[in-house]
Coordinates of C-alpha atoms in Angstrom, one line a residue:
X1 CA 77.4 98.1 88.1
X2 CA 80.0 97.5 85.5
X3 CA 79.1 98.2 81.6
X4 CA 81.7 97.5 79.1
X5 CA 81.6 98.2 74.9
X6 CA 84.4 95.5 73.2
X7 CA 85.8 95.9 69.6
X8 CA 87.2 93.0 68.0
X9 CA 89.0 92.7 65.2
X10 CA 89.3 96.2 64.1
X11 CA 91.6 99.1 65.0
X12 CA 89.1 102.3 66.5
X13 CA 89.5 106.0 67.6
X14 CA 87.4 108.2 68.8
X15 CA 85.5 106.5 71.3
X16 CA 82.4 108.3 72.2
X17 CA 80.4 107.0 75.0
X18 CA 76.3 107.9 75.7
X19 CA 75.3 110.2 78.3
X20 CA 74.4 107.8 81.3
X21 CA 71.0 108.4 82.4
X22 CA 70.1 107.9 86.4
X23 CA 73.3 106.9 86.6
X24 CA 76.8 108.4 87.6
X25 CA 80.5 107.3 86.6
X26 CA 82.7 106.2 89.2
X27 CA 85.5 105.3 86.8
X28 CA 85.9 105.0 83.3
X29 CA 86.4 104.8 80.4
X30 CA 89.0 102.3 81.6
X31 CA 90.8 101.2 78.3
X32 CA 92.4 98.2 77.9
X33 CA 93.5 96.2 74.7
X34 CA 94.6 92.9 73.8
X35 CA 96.4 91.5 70.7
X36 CA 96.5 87.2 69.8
X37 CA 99.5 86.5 67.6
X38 CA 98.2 83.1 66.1
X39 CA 98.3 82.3 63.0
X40 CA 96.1 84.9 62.5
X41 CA 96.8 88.2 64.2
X42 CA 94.0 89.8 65.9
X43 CA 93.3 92.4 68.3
X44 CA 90.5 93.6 70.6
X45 CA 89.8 96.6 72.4
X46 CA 87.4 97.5 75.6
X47 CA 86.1 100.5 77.2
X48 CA 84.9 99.6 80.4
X49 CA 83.1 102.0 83.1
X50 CA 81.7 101.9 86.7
X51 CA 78.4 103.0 87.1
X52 CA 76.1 104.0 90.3
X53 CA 72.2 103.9 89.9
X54 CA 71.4 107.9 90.8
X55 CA 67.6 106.9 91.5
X56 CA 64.9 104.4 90.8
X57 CA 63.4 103.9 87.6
X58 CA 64.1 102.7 83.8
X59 CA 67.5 103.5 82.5
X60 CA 68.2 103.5 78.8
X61 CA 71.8 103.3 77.8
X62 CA 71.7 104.6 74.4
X63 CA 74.8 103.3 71.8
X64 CA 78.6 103.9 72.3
X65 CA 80.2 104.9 69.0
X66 CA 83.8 104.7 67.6
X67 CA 85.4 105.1 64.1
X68 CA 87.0 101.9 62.3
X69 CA 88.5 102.8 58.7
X70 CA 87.3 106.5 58.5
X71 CA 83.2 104.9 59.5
X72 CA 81.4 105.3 62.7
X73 CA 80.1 102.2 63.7
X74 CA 77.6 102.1 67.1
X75 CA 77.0 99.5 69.9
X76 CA 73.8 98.1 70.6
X77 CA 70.8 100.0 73.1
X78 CA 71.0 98.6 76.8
X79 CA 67.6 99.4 79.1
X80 CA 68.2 98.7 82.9
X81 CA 65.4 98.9 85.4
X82 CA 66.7 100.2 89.0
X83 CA 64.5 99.2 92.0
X84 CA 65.2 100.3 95.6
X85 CA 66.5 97.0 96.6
X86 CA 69.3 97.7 93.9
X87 CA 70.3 101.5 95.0
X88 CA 70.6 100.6 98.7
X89 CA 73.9 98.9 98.6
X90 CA 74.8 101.7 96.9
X91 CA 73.6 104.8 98.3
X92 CA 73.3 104.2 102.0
X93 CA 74.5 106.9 104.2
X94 CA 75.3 109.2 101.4
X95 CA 74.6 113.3 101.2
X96 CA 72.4 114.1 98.5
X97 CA 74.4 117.5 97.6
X98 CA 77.1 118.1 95.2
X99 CA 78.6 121.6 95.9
X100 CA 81.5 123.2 97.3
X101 CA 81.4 125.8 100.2
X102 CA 83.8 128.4 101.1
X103 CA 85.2 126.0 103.5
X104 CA 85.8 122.8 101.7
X105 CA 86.0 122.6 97.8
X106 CA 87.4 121.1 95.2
X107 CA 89.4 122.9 92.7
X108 CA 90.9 121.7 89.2
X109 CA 93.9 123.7 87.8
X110 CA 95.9 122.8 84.7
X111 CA 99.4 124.1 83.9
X112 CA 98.5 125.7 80.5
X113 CA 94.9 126.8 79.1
X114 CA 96.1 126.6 75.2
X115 CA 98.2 124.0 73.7
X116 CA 98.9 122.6 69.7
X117 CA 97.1 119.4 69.6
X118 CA 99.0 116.5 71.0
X119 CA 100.5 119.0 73.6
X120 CA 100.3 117.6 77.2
X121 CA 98.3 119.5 79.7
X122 CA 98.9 118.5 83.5
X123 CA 95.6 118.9 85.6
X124 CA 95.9 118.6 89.1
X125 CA 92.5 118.0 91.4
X126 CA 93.1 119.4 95.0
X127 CA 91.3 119.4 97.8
X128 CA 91.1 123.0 99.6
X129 CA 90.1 122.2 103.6
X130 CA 89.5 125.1 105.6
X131 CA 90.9 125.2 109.6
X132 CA 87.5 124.6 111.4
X133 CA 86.5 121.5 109.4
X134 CA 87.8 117.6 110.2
X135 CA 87.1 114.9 107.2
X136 CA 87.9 111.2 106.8
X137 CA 89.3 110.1 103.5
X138 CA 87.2 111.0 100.9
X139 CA 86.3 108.8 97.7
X140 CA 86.2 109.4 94.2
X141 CA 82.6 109.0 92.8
X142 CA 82.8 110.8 89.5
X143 CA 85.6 110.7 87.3
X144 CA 85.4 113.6 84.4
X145 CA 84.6 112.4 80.8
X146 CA 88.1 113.4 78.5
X147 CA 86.1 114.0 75.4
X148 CA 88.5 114.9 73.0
X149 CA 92.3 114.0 75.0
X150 CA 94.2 111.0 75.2
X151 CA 94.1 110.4 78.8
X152 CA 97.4 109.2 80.9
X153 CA 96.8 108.8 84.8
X154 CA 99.8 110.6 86.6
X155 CA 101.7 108.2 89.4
X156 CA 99.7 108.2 92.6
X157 CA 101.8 109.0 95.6
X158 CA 102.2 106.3 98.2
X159 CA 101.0 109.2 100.9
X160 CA 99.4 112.2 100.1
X161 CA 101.2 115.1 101.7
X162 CA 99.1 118.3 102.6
X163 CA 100.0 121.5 102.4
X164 CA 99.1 125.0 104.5
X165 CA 98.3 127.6 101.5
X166 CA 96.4 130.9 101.5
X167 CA 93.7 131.2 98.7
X168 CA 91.4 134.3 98.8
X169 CA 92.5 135.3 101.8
X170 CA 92.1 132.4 103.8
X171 CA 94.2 129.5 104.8
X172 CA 93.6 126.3 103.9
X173 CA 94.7 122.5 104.2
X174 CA 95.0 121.7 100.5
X175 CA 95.5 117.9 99.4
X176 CA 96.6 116.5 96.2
X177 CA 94.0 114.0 94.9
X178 CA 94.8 112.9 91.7
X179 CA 97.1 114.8 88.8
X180 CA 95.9 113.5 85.2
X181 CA 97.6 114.5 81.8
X182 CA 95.8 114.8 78.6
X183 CA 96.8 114.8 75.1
X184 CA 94.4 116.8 73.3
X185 CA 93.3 114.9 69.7
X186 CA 91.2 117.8 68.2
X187 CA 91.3 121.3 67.8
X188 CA 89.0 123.7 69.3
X189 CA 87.6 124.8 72.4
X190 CA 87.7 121.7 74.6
X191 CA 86.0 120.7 78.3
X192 CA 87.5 118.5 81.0
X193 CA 83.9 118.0 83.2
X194 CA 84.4 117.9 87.0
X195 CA 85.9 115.3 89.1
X196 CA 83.5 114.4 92.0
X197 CA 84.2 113.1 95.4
X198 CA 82.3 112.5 98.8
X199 CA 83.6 113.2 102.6
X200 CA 82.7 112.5 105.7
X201 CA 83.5 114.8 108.4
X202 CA 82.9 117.6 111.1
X203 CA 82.6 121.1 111.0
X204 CA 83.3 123.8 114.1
X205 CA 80.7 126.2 114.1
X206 CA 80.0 129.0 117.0
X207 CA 77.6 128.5 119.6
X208 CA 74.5 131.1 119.5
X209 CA 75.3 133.3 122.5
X210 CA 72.4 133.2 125.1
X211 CA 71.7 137.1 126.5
X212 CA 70.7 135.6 129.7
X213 CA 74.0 133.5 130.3
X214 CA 76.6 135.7 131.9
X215 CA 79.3 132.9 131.5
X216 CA 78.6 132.4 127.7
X217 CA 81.7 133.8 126.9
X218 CA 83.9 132.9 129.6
X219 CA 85.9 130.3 128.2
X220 CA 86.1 131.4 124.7
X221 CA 85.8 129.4 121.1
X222 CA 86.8 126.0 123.4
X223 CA 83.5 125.8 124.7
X224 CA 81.3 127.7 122.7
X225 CA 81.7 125.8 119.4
X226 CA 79.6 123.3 117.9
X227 CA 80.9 120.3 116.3
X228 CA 78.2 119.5 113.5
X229 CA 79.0 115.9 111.4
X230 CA 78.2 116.2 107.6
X231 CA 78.3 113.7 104.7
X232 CA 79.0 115.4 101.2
X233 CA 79.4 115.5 97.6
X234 CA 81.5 118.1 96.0
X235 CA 82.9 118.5 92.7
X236 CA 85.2 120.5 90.8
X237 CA 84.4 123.2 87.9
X238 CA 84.7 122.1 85.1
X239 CA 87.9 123.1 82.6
X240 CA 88.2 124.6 79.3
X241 CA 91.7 124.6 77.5
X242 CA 91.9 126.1 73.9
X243 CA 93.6 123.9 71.7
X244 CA 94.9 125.1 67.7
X245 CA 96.5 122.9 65.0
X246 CA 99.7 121.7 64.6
X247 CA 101.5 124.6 61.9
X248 CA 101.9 123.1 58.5
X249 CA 105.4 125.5 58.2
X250 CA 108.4 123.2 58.5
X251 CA 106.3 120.0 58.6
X252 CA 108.8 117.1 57.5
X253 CA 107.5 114.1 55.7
X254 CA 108.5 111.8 58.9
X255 CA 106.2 113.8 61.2
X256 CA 103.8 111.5 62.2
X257 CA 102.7 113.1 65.9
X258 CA 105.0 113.4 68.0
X259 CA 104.6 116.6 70.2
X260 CA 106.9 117.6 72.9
X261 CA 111.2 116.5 72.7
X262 CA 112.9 113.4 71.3
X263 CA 115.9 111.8 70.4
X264 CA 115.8 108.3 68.0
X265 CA 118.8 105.4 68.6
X266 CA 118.6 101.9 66.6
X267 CA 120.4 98.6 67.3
X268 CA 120.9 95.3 65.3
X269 CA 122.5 92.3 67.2
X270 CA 124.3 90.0 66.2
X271 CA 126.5 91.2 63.7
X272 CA 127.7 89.0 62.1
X273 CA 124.7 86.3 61.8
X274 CA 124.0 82.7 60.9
X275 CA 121.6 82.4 58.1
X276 CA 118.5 81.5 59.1
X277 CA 119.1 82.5 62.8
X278 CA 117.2 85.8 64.1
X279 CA 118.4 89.1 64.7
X280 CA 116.8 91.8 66.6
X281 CA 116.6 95.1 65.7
X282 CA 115.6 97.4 68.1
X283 CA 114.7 101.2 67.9
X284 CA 114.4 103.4 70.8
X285 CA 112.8 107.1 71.1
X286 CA 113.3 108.7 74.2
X287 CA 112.4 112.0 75.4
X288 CA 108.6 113.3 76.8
X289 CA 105.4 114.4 75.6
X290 CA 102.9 111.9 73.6
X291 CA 105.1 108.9 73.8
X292 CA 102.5 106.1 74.1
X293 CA 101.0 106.8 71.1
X294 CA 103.9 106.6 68.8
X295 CA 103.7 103.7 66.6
X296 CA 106.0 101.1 64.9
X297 CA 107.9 102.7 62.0
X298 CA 108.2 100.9 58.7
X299 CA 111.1 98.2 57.2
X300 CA 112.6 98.2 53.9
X301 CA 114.3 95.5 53.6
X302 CA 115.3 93.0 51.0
X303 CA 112.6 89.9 50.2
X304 CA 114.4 87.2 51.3
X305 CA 114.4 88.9 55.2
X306 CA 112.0 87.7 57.3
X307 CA 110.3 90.6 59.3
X308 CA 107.8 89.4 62.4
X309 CA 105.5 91.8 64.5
X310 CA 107.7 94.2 66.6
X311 CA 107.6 93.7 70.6
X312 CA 106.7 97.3 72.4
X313 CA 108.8 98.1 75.5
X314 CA 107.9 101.1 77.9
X315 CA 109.6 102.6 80.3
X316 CA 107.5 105.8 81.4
X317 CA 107.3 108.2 84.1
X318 CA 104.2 109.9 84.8
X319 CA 105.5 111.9 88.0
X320 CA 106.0 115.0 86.5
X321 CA 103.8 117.3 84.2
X322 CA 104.7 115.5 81.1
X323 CA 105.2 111.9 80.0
X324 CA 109.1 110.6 80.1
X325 CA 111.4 108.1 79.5
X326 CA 111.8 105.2 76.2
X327 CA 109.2 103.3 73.8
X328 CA 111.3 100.9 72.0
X329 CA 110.2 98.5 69.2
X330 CA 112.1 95.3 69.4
X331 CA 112.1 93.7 65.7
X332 CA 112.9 90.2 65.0
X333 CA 114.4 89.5 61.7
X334 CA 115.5 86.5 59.7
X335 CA 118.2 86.6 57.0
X336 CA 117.9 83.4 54.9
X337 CA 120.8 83.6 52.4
X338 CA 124.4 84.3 53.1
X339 CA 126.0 87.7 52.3
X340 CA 125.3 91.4 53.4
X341 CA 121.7 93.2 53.1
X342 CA 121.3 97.0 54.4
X343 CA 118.8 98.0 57.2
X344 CA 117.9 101.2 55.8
X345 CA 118.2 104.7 57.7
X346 CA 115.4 105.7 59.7
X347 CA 113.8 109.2 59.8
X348 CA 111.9 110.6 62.5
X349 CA 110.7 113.9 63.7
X350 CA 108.8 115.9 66.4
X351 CA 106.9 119.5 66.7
X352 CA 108.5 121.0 70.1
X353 CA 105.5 123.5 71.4
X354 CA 108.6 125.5 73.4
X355 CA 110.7 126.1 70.6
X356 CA 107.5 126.6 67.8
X357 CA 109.3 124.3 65.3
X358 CA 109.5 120.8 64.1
X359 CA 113.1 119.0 64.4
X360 CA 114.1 115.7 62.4
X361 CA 116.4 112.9 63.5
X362 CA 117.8 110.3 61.5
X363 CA 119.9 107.2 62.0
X364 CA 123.0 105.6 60.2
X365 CA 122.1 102.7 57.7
X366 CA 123.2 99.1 59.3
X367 CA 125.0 96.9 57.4
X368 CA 124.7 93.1 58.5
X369 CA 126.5 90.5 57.5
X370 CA 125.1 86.8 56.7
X371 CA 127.3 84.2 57.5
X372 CA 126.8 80.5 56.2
X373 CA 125.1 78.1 58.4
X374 CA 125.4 74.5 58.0
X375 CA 123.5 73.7 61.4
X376 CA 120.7 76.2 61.7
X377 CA 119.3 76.8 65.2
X378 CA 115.9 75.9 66.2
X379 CA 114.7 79.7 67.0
X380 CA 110.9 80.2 68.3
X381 CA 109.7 83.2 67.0
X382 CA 106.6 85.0 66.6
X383 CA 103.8 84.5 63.7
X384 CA 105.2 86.7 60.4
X385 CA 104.1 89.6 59.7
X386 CA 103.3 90.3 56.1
X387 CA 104.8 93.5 54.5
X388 CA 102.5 96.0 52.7
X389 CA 99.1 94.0 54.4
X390 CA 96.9 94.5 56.7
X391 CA 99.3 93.5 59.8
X392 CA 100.7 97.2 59.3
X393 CA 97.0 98.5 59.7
X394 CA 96.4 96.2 62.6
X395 CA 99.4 97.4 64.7
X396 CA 98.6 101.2 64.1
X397 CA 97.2 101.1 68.2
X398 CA 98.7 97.8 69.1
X399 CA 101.7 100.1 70.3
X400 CA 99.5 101.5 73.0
X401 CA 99.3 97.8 74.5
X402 CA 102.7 97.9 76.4
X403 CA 102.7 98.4 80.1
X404 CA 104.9 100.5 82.0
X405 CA 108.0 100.6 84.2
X406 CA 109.0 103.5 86.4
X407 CA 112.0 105.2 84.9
X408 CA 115.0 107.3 86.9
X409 CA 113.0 110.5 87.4
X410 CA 116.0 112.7 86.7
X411 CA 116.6 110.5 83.2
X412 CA 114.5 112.8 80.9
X413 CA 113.8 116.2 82.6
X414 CA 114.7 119.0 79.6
X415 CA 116.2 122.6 80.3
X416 CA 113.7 125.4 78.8
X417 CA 115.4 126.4 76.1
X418 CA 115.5 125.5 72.5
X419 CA 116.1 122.0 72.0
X420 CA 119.3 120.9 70.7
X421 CA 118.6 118.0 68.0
X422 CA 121.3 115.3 68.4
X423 CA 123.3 114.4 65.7
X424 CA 122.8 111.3 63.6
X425 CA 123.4 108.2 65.6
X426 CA 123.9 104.1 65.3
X427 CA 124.1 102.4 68.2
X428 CA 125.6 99.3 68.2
X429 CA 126.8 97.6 71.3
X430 CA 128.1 94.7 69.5
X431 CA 130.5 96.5 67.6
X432 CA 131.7 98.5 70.5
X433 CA 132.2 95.2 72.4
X434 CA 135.5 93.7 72.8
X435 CA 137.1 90.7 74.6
X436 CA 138.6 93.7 76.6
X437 CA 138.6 92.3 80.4
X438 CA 135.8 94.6 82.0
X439 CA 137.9 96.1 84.3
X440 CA 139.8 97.8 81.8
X441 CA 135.9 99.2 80.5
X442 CA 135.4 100.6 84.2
X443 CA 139.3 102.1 83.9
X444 CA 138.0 104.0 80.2
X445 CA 134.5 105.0 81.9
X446 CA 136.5 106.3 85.0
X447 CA 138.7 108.5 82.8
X448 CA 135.7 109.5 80.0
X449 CA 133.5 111.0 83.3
X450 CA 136.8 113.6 84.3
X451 CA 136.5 114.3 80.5
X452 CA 132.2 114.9 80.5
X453 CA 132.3 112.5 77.6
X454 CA 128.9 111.3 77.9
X455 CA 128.1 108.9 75.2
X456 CA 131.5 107.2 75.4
X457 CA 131.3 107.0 79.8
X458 CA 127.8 105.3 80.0
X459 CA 128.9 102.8 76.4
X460 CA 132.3 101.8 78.3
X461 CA 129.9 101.5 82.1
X462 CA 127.5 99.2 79.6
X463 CA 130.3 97.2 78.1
X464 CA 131.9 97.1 81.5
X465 CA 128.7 95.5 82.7
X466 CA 128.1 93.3 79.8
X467 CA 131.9 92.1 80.2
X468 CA 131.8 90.8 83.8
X469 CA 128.5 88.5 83.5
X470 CA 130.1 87.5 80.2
X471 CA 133.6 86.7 81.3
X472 CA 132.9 85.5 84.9
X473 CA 129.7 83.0 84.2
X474 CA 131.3 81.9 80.8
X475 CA 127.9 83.7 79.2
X476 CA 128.1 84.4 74.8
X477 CA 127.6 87.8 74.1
X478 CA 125.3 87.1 71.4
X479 CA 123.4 85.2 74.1
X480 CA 123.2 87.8 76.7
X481 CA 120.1 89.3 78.4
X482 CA 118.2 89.8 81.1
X483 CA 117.4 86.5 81.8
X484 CA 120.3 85.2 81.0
X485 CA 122.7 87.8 83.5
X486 CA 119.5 86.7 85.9
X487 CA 120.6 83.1 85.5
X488 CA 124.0 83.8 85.7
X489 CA 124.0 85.1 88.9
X490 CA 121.0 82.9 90.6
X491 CA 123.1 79.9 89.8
X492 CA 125.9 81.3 92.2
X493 CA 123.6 82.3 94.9
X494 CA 124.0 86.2 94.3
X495 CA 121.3 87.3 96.5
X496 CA 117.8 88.7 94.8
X497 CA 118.5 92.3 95.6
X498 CA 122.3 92.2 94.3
X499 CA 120.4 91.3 91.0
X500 CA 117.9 93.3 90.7
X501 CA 120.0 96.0 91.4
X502 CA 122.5 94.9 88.7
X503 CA 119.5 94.8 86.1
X504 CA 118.2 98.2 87.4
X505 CA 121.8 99.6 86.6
X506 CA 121.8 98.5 82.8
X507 CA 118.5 99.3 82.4
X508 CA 118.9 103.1 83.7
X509 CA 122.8 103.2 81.9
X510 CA 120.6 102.4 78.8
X511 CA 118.0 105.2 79.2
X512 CA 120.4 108.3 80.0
X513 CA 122.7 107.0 77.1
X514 CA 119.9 106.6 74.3
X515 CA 118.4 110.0 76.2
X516 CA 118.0 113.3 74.6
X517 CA 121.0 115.9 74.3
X518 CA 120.9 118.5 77.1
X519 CA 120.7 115.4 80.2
X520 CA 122.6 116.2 82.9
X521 CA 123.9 113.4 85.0
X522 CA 126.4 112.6 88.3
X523 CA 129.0 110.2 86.0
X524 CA 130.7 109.7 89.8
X525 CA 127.8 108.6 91.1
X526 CA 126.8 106.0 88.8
X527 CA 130.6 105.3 88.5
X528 CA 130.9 104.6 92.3
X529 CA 127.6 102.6 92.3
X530 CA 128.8 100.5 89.3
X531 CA 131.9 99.3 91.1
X532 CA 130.3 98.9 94.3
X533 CA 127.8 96.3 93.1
X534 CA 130.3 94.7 91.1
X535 CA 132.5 94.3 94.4
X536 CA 129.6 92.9 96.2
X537 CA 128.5 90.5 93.8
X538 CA 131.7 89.1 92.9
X539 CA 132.1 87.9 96.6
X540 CA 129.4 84.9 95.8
X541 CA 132.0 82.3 94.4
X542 CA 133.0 84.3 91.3
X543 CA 136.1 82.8 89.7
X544 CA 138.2 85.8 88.5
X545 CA 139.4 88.9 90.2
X546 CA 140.2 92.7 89.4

């Protein structure tokens, strides 16, 4: 059975679902949201669960509840009646107990018991198998309820490893079933409930030894065990993590969240500009800890630019203990009167549990320059936002929307030690672009990695990149992208893989350059691997040659 609550046309927090009478949770609360950019913009969210009928009998659903605009507002009462014929399908074959044993159980461990609100919290679910027991693969039937956290499911393995551990004095098979993080959104004492699962299997247990038999105990365990089939439930105990306030002590005015390490990089392209053609400014925070819910930051700028809703692009790994990699907002604007306007400097700051302090970044003004345009392009762009409305309130969660890519693991992985806030930066690429031929970029990058200069090695890599598709498909700078280097290349027959592997190359250059200080990366390698695809590609009827 499926049950799900929808809110339309609001932004909500706080979700609070009933207690489910007679029935259990298999999964949920699935969350998923939605945004229409029509004329009007509107959004919808849902919070959708999987539900198994526990036993026959009326079951009231009593309302769901979540806060719009500082208000709790509540779903309406749902009363289910649950016959035999409908618990069946679902409950045939199954145990009817729900514990562990000292021979198989389920244990839930978390890598920290107290955190600041909005610190990440890794809990790991594993399943401890002892050496006289055989199961089949068991199934999830329970997820916990994550009252209280902002929820991020860690990457599921493509095969779950096991491991031989010894836990109270006994060894066990142990396997990994599902690693969660949680973001804790209040303060207090806090409780993740137990994950449940069910498992088939067979357990060795001695033979009673008959007096009378003189060969009982000839052949030893071989032939005097018993193999005795079981189907069970077990869950996990439940968790309790302690979380305190954020400190008020060093608080800057641009905080607005963020906890764990981050660095902030902006870009406006093209510069210079037609009026009445769009530019796109794009910021980028990189780093870890509460990522996807960091939200659009604010324009200033001049009446007579255009702003329209920001585009949220993700690239997150959730392999480790702690969310990684990039949210970047991708801006469109639209100058409509020659001459120069500012993009102001942005401010942002994060509280780093490790280092018990809150660190500030802030970026270089942009100055763009508004060229006349006696031809203006024919640009599709999204529906306008309007500044100082209710489009700003309406995007407050519609950064959580964005789906995710998996990022270079080794990208974002921080020493321990105290974070070392990067300088002010304004990144550019346009202005660091020349009509240099690229190989003279890979000579520069070649010569920057003997020198460890890591900004200027992965910007002269990128350029060298950009360069190539530009110069060897005839492609406008102000014109390039993904689809466009995409095109470039289909068009003389570069194989799928060559490309994708081209694309994955700009994209990871990108990360580790906009990354936080203190990355550590093999310049050779990605040196090597830059000219080798480039050698390879440019064997599919290319016209000019290193």
């Amino acid at each position: 059975m499926q049950l799900s609550y929808t809110l339309t046309g609001a932004n909500g927090s706080e979700f609070q679902a009933p207690d489910f009478s007679n029935l259990r949770i298999i999964s949920g609360p699935n969350v998923s949201s939605s945004i229409n950019m029509g004329a009007h913009v509107s959004m919808s969210s849902t919070y959708s669960y999987v539900l198994q009928a526990i036993k026959m009998g009326k079951a009231v659903i009593r309302p769901a509840s979540i806060a719009v605009n500082g208000k709790r507002i509540s779903s309406n009462t749902l009363e289910i009646n649950i016959s035999r014929g409908n618990m069946q399908g679902q409950n045939q074959n199954r145990g009817t107990s729900a514990s562990n044993s000292r021979d198989l159980f389920l244990m839930a461990s978390a890598n920290k018991t107290t955190a600041v609100r909005g610190e990440v919290i890794a809990v790991t679910y594993s399943l401890y198998i002892g050496n006289n027991i055989k199961i089949s693969a068991p199934t999830i039937t329970g997820m916990p309820t994550f009252t209280g956290f902002w929820v991020e499911n860690g990457s599921e393995p493509k095969q779950i490893n096991a491991s031989h551990q010894m836990y109270k004095g006994k060894q066990y098979l142990v396997y990994p079933i599902r690693k969660i993080l949680l973001f804790p959104q209040k303060t207090g004492r806090l409780t993740v409930d137990p994950l449940e699962i069910e498992c088939e299997g067979q357990m060795n247990v001695p033979k009673r030894r008959d007096p009378s038999d003189p060969f009982s105990d000839m052949f030893g365990d071989f032939f005097n065990m018993d193999v005795i089939p079981f189907h069970k439930d077990i869950k996990s105990d439940p968790l309790s993590v302690n979380v305190t306030e954020l400190p008020n002590t060093g608080k800057p005015a641009s905080f607005t969240g963020m906890v764990g390490k981050a660095a902030l990089s902006v870009s406006a392209t093209p510069n210079p500009v037609k009026a009445n053609e769009p530019i796109t400014y794009r910021v980028t925070i990189g780093g870890e800890g509460n990522l996807s819910l960091l939200q659009p930051m604010k324009l200033n700028l001049p009446t007579d630019v255009e702003v329209y809703d920001p585009k949220t692009i993700d690239k997150f790994d959730r392999g480790g203990n702690n969310l990684t990699g990039t949210r970047a907002f991708e801006y469109t604007l639209m100058p409509h009167k020659p001459g120069k306007f500012e993009i102001p400097s942005l401010a942002f700051s994060f509280y780093d549990p490790a280092a018990k302090k809150y660190f500030e970044s802030k970026t270089l003004p942009i100055e763009v320059t508004v060229e006349e345009n006696n031809h203006p392009k024919s640009a599709v762009v999204p529906t306008p936002s309007k500044p100082n409305e209710s489009n700003t309130s309406l995007l407050k969660w519609g950064a959580l929307l964005a789906g995710t890519l998996v990022l270079l693991s080794a990208v974002l992985l921080f020493a321990k030690r105290k974070v070392k806030l990067p300088e002010s930066t304004y990144v550019n690429p346009i202005e660091n672009y020349t009509e240099t031929d690229y190989s003279e970029y890979f000579k520069e990058a070649e010569h920057l990695s003997l020198l460890d200069e890591h900004d200027g090695f992965f910007t002269a890599i990128l350029n060298g990149l950009y360069a190539f598709i530009c110069q060897t498909y005839n492609v406008p700078f102000s014109e390039l992208s993904h689809a466009a280097i995409k095109k470039a290349l289909e068009q003389k027959s570069v194989p799928s893989e060559l490309i994708n592997s081209y694309l994955h190359l700009v994209d990871q250059c990108e990360m580790v350059k906009y990354a936080p200080i203190g990355l550590r990366v093999n310049k050779e390698q990605v040196f090597n691997e830059t000219t080798d695809l480039i050698s390879k590609i440019k064997t599919y009827k290319t016209d000019i040659n290193i």
